[in-house]
Amino acid sequence: MSLTKAIFLLSLFAVFLTPRETEAQATIKDEWSKLSKCTQVAIETFSNLANKVVPTVYELMKCSRFVSLDPPIGKRRKVTWYLKVVYEFFKRIVFDEPKCLHDLLNKIAKEIKPYAEQIGGLGCLDDDDFII
C-alpha cells in the first residue's frame, strides 16, 4: 500500500472514530472559588466560539453566495482592497441575504446557551459580587 493511501485511510479513521461533541459545558471542579469557576466558563465559551470562526465565515460565504473580486492583474493586494472586500461581504449579508445572518445568530445562541446556563447557575453576574 502506498504512503498516500495509508495516510488517507488513517485520516478517515481519525475523522470517523473521534468522539463527537455532545452538549457544551465547561469543566469546573468543586474546590475552585466562585471567581475561578466563572473565569473557566468564560474562557471555554470564548475558546469554543473562536474555534468555530473560520467554518462560520465559510458557511456565510456559501449562504450569501459571495465571491470576492481579485485585485487588478499585476497589482498587490492593498489594505484598501481588503477593506472593500470586507465591506462588500457584510453589505451582502446584512442587506441582500439577512436570512444568513439570522441563521448565524441562531447558531451562536444555541452554542452559548449551555454556558449561559452555567453562568446563571454559578451566579457570576450577581450585583453583590461587584467590587465597586
Coordinates of C-alpha atoms in Angstrom, one line a residue:
M1 CA 0.0 0.0 0.0
S2 CA 1.4 3.4 -0.9
L3 CA 2.1 6.0 1.6
T4 CA -0.7 8.3 0.3
K5 CA -3.3 5.6 0.6
A6 CA -2.2 4.8 4.2
I7 CA -2.3 8.5 5.1
F8 CA -5.8 8.8 3.6
L9 CA -7.1 5.7 5.4
L10 CA -5.7 6.9 8.7
S11 CA -7.3 10.3 8.2
L12 CA -10.6 8.7 7.5
F13 CA -10.3 6.6 10.7
A14 CA -9.4 9.7 12.7
V15 CA -12.4 11.5 11.4
F16 CA -14.9 8.7 12.0
L17 CA -13.5 7.4 15.3
T18 CA -13.0 10.7 17.1
P19 CA -15.5 11.3 19.9
R20 CA -18.4 13.6 18.9
E21 CA -19.2 16.8 20.7
T22 CA -22.2 16.4 23.0
E23 CA -23.6 19.2 25.0
A24 CA -21.1 22.0 25.5
Q25 CA -20.3 22.8 29.1
A26 CA -17.2 24.0 30.9
T27 CA -15.3 21.6 33.2
I28 CA -15.3 23.0 36.7
K29 CA -14.2 21.5 40.0
D30 CA -15.9 21.8 43.3
E31 CA -12.9 23.0 45.2
W32 CA -12.4 26.1 42.9
S33 CA -13.6 29.5 44.1
K34 CA -16.6 31.2 42.5
L35 CA -14.3 33.6 40.6
S36 CA -12.2 30.8 39.1
K37 CA -15.3 28.8 38.1
C38 CA -16.8 31.8 36.4
T39 CA -13.5 32.6 34.7
Q40 CA -13.2 29.0 33.5
V41 CA -16.7 29.1 32.0
A42 CA -15.9 32.4 30.2
I43 CA -12.6 31.0 28.8
E44 CA -14.2 27.9 27.5
T45 CA -17.1 29.9 25.9
F46 CA -14.7 32.2 24.1
S47 CA -12.4 29.4 23.0
N48 CA -15.3 27.4 21.7
L49 CA -16.5 30.3 19.7
A50 CA -13.0 31.1 18.4
N51 CA -12.6 27.5 17.1
K52 CA -15.8 28.0 15.0
V53 CA -14.9 31.3 13.4
V54 CA -13.4 30.1 10.2
P55 CA -16.1 27.5 9.4
T56 CA -18.7 30.0 10.2
V57 CA -17.3 32.6 7.8
Y58 CA -17.1 29.9 5.1
E59 CA -20.7 29.0 5.7
L60 CA -21.7 32.6 5.5
M61 CA -19.9 32.9 2.2
K62 CA -21.7 29.9 0.8
C63 CA -25.1 31.0 2.1
S64 CA -24.7 34.6 0.7
R65 CA -23.1 33.3 -2.5
F66 CA -20.4 36.0 -2.0
V67 CA -17.5 36.0 -4.4
S68 CA -14.6 38.4 -3.8
L69 CA -13.1 40.3 -6.6
D70 CA -9.5 39.7 -7.4
P71 CA -7.2 42.8 -7.4
P72 CA -6.2 44.1 -10.8
I73 CA -3.7 42.0 -12.7
G74 CA -0.1 42.7 -11.6
K75 CA -1.2 44.7 -8.6
R76 CA -0.6 43.7 -5.0
R77 CA -3.4 43.4 -2.5
K78 CA -3.5 46.6 -0.5
V79 CA -5.3 47.4 2.7
T80 CA -8.0 49.3 0.8
W81 CA -8.7 46.1 -1.2
Y82 CA -9.2 44.1 2.0
L83 CA -11.4 46.8 3.4
K84 CA -13.5 46.9 0.2
V85 CA -13.9 43.1 0.3
V86 CA -15.0 43.1 4.0
Y87 CA -17.4 45.9 3.3
E88 CA -19.0 44.2 0.3
F89 CA -19.2 40.9 2.3
F90 CA -21.0 42.5 5.2
K91 CA -23.2 44.6 2.9
R92 CA -24.2 41.4 1.1
I93 CA -25.0 39.6 4.4
V94 CA -26.9 42.4 6.1
F95 CA -28.9 43.9 3.2
D96 CA -29.1 41.2 0.5
E97 CA -29.2 38.0 2.5
P98 CA -30.4 38.7 6.0
K99 CA -31.5 35.1 6.4
C100 CA -27.9 34.0 6.5
L101 CA -27.2 36.5 9.4
H102 CA -30.3 35.3 11.2
D103 CA -29.2 31.7 10.9
L104 CA -25.7 32.6 12.2
L105 CA -27.2 34.4 15.2
N106 CA -29.4 31.3 16.0
K107 CA -26.3 29.1 15.8
I108 CA -24.4 31.3 18.1
A109 CA -27.3 31.4 20.6
K110 CA -27.5 27.6 20.6
E111 CA -23.8 27.4 21.1
I112 CA -23.7 29.8 24.0
K113 CA -26.9 28.7 25.8
P114 CA -25.3 25.9 27.9
Y115 CA -22.6 28.2 29.0
A116 CA -25.1 30.9 29.8
E117 CA -27.0 28.5 32.0
Q118 CA -23.8 27.6 33.8
I119 CA -23.0 31.3 34.4
G120 CA -26.6 31.8 35.7
G121 CA -26.3 28.7 37.9
L122 CA -23.0 29.9 39.4
G123 CA -24.3 33.4 39.9
C124 CA -21.4 35.0 38.2
L125 CA -23.2 38.2 37.3
D126 CA -24.9 38.9 40.6
D127 CA -25.0 42.6 41.7
D128 CA -23.5 41.9 45.1
D129 CA -20.3 40.5 43.5
F130 CA -19.0 43.7 42.1
I131 CA -16.1 45.4 43.8
I132 CA -17.2 48.9 43.2

